[in-house]
XYZ file of C-alpha atoms in Angstrom:
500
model
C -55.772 -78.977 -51.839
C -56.140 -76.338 -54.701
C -55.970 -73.882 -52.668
C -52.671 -74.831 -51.238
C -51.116 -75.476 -53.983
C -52.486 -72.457 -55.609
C -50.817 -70.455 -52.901
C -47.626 -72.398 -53.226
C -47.354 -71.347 -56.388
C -48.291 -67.591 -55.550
C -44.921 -67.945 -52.984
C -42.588 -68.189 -55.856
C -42.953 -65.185 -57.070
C -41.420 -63.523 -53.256
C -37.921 -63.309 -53.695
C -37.809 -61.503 -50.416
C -38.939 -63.710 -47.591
C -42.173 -62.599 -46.234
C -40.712 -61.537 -42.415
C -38.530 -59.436 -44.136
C -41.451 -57.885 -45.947
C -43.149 -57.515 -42.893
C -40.194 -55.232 -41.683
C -40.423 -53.528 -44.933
C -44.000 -52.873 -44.423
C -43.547 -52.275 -40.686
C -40.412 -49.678 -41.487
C -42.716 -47.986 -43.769
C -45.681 -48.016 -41.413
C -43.766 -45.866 -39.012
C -42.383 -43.442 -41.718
C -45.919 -42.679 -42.872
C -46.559 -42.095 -38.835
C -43.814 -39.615 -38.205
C -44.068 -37.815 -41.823
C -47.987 -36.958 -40.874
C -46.691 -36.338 -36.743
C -43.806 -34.007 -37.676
C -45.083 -31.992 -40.578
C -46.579 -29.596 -38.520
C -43.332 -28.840 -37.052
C -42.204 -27.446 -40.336
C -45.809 -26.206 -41.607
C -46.527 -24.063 -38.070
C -43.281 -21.511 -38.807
C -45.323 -20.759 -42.022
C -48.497 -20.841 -40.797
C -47.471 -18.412 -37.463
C -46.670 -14.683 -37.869
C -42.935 -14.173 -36.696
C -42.796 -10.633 -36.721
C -42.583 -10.522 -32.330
C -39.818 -11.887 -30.341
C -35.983 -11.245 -30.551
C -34.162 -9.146 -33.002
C -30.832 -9.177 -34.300
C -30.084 -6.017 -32.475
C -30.669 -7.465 -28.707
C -28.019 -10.532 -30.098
C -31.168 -12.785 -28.906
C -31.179 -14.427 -32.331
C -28.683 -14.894 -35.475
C -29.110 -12.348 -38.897
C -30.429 -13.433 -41.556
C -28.142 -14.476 -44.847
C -28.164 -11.262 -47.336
C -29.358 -13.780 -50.021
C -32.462 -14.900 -48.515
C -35.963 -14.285 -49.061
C -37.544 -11.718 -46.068
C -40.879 -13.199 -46.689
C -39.438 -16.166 -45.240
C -39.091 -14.734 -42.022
C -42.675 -12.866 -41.559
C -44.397 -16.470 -41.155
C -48.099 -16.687 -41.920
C -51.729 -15.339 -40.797
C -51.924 -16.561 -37.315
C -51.054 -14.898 -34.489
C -50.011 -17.630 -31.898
C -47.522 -17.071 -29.106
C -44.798 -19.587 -28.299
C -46.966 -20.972 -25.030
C -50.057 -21.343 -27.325
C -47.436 -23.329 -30.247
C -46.194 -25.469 -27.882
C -49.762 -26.874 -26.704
C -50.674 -27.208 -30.288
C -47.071 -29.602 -31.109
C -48.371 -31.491 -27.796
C -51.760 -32.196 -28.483
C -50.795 -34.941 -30.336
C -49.388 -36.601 -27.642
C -52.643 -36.557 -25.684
C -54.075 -38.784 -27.758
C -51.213 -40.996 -28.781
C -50.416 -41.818 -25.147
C -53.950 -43.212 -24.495
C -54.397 -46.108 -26.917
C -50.763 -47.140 -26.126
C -52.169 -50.027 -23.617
C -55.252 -50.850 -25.214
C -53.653 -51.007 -28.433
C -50.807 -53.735 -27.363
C -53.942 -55.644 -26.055
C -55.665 -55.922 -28.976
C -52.446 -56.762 -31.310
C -51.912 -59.315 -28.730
C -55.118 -60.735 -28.656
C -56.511 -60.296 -32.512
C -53.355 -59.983 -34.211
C -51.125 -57.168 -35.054
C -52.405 -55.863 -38.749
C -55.634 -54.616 -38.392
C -54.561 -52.593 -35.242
C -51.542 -51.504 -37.049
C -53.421 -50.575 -40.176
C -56.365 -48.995 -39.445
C -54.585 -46.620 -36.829
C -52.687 -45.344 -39.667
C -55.455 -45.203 -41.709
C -57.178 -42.910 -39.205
C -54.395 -41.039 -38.482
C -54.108 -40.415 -42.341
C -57.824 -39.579 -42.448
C -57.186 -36.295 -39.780
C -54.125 -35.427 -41.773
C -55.954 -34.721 -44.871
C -58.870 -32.928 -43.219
C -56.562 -30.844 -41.062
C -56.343 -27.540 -43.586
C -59.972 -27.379 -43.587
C -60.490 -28.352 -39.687
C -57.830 -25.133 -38.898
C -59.811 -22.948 -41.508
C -63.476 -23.754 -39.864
C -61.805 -23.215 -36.115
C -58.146 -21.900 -35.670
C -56.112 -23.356 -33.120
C -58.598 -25.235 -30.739
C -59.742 -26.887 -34.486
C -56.034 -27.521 -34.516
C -55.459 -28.955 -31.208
C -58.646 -31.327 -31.647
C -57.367 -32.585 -34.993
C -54.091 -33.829 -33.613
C -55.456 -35.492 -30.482
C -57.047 -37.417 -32.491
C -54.374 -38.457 -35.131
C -52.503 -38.848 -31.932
C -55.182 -41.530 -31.088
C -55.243 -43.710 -34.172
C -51.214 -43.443 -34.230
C -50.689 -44.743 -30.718
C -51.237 -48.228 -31.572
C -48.323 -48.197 -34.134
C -45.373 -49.566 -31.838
C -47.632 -51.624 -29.588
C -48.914 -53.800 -32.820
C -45.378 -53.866 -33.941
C -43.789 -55.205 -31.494
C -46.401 -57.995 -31.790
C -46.064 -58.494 -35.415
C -42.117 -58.937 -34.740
C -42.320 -61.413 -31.519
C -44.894 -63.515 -34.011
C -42.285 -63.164 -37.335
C -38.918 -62.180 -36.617
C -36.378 -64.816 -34.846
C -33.908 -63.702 -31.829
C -30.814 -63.569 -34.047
C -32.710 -61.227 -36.407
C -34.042 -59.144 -34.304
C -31.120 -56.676 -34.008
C -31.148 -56.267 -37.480
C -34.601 -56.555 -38.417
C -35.658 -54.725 -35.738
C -33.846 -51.470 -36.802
C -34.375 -51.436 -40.132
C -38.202 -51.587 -38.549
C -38.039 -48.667 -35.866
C -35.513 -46.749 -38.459
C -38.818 -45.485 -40.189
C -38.648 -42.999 -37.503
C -35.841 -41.145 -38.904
C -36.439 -41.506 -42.194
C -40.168 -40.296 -41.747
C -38.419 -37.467 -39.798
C -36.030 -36.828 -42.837
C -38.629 -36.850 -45.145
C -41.170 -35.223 -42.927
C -38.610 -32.171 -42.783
C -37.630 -31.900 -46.006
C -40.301 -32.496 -48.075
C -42.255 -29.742 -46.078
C -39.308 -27.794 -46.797
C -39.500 -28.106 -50.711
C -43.731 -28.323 -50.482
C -43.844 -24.685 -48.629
C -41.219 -23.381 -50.963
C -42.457 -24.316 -54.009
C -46.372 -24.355 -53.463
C -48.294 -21.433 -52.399
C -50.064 -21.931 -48.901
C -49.171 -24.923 -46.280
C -51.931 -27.387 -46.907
C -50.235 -28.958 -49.509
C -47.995 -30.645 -46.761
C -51.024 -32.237 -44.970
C -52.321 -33.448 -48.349
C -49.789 -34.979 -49.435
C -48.672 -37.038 -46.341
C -52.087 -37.841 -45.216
C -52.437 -39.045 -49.081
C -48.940 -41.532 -48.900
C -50.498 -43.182 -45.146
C -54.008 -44.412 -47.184
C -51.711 -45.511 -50.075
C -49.689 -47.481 -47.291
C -52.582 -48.715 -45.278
C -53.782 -50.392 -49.000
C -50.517 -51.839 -49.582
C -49.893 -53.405 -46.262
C -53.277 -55.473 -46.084
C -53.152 -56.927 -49.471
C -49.238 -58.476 -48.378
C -49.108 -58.665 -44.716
C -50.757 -60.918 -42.205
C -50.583 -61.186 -38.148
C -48.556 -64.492 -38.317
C -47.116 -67.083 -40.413
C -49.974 -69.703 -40.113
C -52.401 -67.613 -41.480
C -50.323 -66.199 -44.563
C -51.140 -67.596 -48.006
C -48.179 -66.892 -49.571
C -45.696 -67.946 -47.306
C -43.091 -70.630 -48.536
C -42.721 -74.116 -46.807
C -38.922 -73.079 -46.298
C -39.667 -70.483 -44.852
C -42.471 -71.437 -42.556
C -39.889 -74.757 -41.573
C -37.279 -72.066 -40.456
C -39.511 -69.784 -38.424
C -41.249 -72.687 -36.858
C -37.044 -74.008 -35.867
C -36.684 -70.784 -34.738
C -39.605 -69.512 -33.273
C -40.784 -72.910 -32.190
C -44.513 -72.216 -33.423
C -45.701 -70.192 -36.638
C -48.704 -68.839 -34.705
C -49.881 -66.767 -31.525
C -50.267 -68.075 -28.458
C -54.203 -67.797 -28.003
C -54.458 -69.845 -24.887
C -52.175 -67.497 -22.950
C -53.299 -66.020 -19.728
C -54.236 -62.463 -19.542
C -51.477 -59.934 -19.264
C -49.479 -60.364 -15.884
C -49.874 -57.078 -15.009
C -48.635 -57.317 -11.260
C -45.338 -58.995 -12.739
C -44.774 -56.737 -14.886
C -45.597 -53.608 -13.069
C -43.042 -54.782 -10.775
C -40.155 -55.858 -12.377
C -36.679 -53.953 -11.926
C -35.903 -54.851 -15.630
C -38.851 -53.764 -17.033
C -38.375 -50.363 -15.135
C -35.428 -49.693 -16.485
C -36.764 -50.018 -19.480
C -39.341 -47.194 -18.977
C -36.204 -44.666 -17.493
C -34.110 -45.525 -21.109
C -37.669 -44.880 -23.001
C -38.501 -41.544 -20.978
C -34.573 -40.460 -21.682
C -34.371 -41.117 -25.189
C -38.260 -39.637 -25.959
C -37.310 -36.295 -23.824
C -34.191 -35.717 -26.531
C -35.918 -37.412 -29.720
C -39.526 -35.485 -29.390
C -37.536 -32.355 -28.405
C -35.526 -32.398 -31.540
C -38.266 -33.849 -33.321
C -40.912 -30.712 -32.906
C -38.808 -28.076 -31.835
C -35.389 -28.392 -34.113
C -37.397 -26.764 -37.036
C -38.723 -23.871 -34.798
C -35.149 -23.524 -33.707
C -33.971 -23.647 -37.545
C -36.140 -20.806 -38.086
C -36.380 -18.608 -34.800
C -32.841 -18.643 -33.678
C -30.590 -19.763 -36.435
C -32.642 -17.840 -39.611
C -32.635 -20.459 -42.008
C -34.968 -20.119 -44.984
C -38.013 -22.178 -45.093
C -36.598 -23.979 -47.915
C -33.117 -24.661 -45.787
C -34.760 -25.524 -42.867
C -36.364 -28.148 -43.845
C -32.897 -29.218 -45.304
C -30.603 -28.869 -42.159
C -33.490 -30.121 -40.076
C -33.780 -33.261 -42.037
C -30.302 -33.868 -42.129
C -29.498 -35.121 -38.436
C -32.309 -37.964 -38.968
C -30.497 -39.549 -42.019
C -27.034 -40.302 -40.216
C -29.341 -41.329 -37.056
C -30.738 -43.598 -39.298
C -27.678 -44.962 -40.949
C -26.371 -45.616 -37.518
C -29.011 -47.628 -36.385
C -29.003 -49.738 -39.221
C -25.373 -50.623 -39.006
C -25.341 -51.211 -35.633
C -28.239 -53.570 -35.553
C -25.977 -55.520 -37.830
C -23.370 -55.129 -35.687
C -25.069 -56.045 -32.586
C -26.575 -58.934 -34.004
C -23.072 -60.627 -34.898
C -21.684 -59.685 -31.767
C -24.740 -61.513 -29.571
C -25.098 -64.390 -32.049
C -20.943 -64.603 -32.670
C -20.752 -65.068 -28.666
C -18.816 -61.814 -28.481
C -21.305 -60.120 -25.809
C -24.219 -61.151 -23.904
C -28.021 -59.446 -24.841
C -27.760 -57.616 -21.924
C -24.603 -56.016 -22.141
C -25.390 -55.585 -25.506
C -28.856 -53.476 -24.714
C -26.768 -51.607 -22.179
C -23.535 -50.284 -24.535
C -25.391 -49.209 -27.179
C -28.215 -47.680 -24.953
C -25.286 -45.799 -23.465
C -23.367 -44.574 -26.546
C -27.389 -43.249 -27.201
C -27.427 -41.091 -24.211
C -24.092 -39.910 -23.739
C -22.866 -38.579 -27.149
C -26.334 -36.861 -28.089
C -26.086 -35.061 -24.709
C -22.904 -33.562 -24.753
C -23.373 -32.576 -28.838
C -26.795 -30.986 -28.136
C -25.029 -29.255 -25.296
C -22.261 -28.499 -27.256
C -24.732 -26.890 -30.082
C -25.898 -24.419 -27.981
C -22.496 -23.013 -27.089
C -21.988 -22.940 -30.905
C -23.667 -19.477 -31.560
C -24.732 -18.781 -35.074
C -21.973 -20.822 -36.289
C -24.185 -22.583 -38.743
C -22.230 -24.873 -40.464
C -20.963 -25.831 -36.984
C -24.507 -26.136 -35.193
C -26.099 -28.686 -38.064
C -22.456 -30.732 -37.838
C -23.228 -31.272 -33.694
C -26.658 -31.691 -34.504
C -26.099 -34.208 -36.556
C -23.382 -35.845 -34.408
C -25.842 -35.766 -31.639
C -28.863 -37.332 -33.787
C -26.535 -39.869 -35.207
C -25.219 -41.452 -32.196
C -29.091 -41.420 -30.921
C -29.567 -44.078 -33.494
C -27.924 -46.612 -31.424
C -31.123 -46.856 -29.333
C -32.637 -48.862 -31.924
C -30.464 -52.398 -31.336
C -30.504 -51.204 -27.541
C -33.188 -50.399 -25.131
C -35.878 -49.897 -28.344
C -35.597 -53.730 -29.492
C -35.473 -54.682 -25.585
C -39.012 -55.528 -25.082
C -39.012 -58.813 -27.307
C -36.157 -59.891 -25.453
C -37.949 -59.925 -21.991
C -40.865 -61.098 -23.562
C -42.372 -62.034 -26.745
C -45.554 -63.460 -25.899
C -46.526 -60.008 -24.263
C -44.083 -58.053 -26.030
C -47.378 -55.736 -27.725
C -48.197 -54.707 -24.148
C -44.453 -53.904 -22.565
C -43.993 -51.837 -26.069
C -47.165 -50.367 -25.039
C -46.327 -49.444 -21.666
C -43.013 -48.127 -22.166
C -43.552 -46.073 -25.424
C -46.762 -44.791 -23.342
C -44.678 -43.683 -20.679
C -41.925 -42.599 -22.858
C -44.499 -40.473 -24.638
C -45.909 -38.456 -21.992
C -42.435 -36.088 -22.410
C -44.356 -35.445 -26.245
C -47.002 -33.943 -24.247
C -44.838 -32.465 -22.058
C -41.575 -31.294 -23.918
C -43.278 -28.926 -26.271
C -45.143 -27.510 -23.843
C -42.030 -27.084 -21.631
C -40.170 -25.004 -24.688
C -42.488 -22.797 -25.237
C -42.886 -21.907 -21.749
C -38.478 -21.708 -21.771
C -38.609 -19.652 -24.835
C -40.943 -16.812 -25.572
C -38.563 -14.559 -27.118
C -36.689 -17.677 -28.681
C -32.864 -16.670 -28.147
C -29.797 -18.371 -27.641
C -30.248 -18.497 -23.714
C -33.035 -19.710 -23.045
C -32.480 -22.041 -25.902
C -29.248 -23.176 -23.992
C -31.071 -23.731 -20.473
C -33.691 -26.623 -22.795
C -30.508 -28.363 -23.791
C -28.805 -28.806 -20.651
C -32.131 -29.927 -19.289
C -32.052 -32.426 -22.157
C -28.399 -33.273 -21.115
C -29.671 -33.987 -17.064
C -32.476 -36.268 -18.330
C -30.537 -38.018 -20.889
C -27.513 -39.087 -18.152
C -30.053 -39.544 -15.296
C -32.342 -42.166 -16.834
C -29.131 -44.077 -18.594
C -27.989 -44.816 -15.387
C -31.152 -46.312 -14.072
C -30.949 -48.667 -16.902
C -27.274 -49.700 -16.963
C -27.793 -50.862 -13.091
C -31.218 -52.717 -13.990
C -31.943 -54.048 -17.547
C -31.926 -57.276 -18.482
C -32.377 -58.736 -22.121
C -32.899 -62.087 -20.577
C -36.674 -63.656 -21.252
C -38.532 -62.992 -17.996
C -40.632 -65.691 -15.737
C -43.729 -64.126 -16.342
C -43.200 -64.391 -20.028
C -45.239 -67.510 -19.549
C -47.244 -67.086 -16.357
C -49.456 -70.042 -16.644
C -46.266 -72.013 -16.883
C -44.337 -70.017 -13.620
C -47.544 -70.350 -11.472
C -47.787 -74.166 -11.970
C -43.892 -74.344 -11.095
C -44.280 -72.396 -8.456
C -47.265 -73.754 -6.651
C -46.704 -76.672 -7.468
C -43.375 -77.550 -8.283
C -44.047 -79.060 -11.894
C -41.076 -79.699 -14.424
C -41.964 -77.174 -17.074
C -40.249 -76.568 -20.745
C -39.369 -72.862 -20.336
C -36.203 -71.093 -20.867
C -32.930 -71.786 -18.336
C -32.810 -67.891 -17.835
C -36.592 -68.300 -16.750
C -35.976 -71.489 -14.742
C -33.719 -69.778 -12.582
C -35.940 -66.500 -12.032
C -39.045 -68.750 -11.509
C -36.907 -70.632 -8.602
C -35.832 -67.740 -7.410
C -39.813 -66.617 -6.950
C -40.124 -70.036 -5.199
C -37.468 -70.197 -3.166
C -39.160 -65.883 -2.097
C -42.197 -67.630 -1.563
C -40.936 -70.312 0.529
């Protein structure tokens, strides 16, 4: 009883409700991810020697400004070709693909904080040893180093998605939900520019890995001492609140007498499918501008080190602007009866695909037009930012109760193109000029259109039967009267009337 009232006490000193400081926490979770994933993207053009390739005189690449710096463009001591620098931007991938599943499985079945926090504490850990790993053993030092930060980070959307489907309500979860997943463009923004400033300012290009690798342990103490895996086992939570998630949510804690993880249902269904086409489209243009933009910054366009990390950072701060306001947006228009989920997921899934397309296209035709390359850039990036309230947010909708493992499967999926993109560049572009520059993008453009269609013929943001499988097998073998969901009712007697 002291305790509790203890604790009570404690509560009144959060003005913010504690789900929201969750999403704070979460946002800031994947910030500290992509600021220690993308810094090498800005940290490799100093750390390469840039002396081969293109010239100004074969038009393959753009002159640099009279008022720049040369030093800028003569890179650093090691001399690794573009096919060599694109398996090192992959390697992270390798790992981060692999504890996607296992991961989601573990959030689901332990809770999502200490799989969320101690992969970014890990994560963290190779960051700051990464100068001295490349110093003892060069690239293959490199490449072993961001496997395994690529390890430790691949349980960060998996245990997310589990912390929301325990904390954040449906009509939140628009909003909430990109304000969570809009760490990725901030992380990006300040991944890119404070690289920028750290490599201009401080001799060498450890100092980037230092100092991000120093902000994910500072994070990883933070979010244990204020966050919890649900709202039945948080001290500090107010009886309000608890009263409104448990209206909204109908229980404050996870389900630990589910099933295990229907995998057959969910490896099958047409909804879920979809999904994984919209993830694999929108990773293909976000990990392509996400590791290569910088490289193209420097190799094509000549910016300075300093204004690369500027321009490249730039793109990632309307993106996430947008996909703030439209998780807003799309939140009143579901809750105000304006559109259904699904259509919902679908537009602004769409308006993701479509406009970044034609603007990266559209970049590539713009030349050394600088001013006019960052605008479509930016454009392009900006209007990607609608993914967030569409297909990103779409696995809670089909199912919370397993909503760690479909985030899981499709950012797993969706993450292969990290291993493979990079790779794919370098291959495209070992003189780095304007062409084969252009050929990447309209690649980018084919993949972007193709897998949007696939999901505006499929997805669904309706909760699906085997959301609750215990529950769908007794009505369909039996023919029980169950409490689930009407949109599950009707795809559960749709499986019986199949089976029948």
């Amino acid at each position: 009883m002291y305790s509790s009232s203890w604790q009570q006490r404690v509560s009144r000193f959060f003005i913010i409700p504690q789900r929201v400081i969750l999403a704070i926490m979460g946002f800031l979770a994947i910030m500290n991810a992509y600021t220690m994933r993308i810094s090498l993207s800005i940290a490799i053009t100093e750390m390469v020697n840039k002396t081969h390739g293109a010239t100004e005189e074969d038009g393959g690449v753009c002159p640099i400004d009279e008022s720049a710096n040369p030093d800028d463009f003569t890179g650093g001591e090691f001399d690794w070709d573009e096919e060599l620098q694109g398996i090192i931007l992959s390697s992270f991938y390798w790992g981060y693909v692999i504890t996607h599943i296992p991961g989601g499985m573990l959030a689901e079945k332990f809770g999502g904080k200490w799989t969320l926090s101690l992969g970014i504490l890990s994560t963290a850990f190779f960051t700051l040893i990464t100068p001295w790993a490349v110093e003892l053993g060069g690239s293959t030092a490199l490449i072993v180093i961001r496997v395994m930060m690529g390890l430790g980070e691949g349980t960060t959307f998996p245990a997310l998605s589990a912390l929301m489907a325990t904390w954040i309500p449906a009509k939140e979860r628009s909003k909430l939900g990109s304000l969570v997943f809009g760490g990725g463009q901030v992380g990006t923004i300040l991944g890119n520019l404070l690289s920028g400033v750290l490599l201009h300012n401080i001799e060498g290009w450890s100092s980037v890995f230092y100092f991000f690798g120093g902000l994910g342990v500072l994070w990883f103490v933070i979010f244990t001492l204020l966050c919890y895996s649900d709202p039945e086992s948080h001290p500090f939570i107010s009886e309000k609140e608890k009263a409104y998630l448990k209206q909204e949510l109908g229980t404050l804690e996870r389900d630990r007498t589910l099933p295990p993880t229907p995998w057959r249902y969910i490896l099958t269904s047409v909804p879920m499918m979809a999904l994984v086409c919209a993830q694999i489209g929108h990773d293909w243009g976000f990990f392509i501008m996400v590791t290569d933009l910088p490289k193209y910054m420097s190799d094509v366009l000549r910016f300075s080190i300093k204004d690369n990390g500027l321009y490249s950072s730039l793109p990632y701060l309307v993106m996430w602007i947008v996909s703030l306001s439209t998780g807003v947006l799309s939140d009143w228009l579901i809750t105000s009866g304006r559109m259904t989920i699904t259509f919902g997921r679908k537009l602004f899934t769409t308006i993701a695909s479509i406009g970044p397309a034609c603007f990266i296209v559209g970049a590539s035709y713009a030349g050394c037009e600088k001013a006019v390359v960052v605008m479509l850039f930016t454009f392009a990036m900006g209007l990607m930012g609608t993914f967030y309230p569409g297909m990103k947010v779409n696995p809670l909708d089909l199912s919370p109760n397993y909503a760690g493992t479909l985030m899981a499967i499709t950012n797993g999926i969706g993450a292969i193109t990290g291993i493979i993109a990079p790779y794919v560049v370098g291959v495209m572009t070992p003189n780095h000029t304007l062409e084969e520059w252009r050929i990447v993008f309209w690649i980018s453009f084919a993949i972007f259109n193709v897998t949007n269609l696939a999901y505006i013929i499929w997805a669904s943001g309706e909760v699906q039967p085997w959301n609750t499988p215990h529950l769908m097998n007794k009505s369909v073998e039996a023919g029980e009267s169950i409490d689930v969901p009407a949109n599950a009712k009707k795809s559960v007697q749709s499986l019986e009337a199949i089976k029948q």
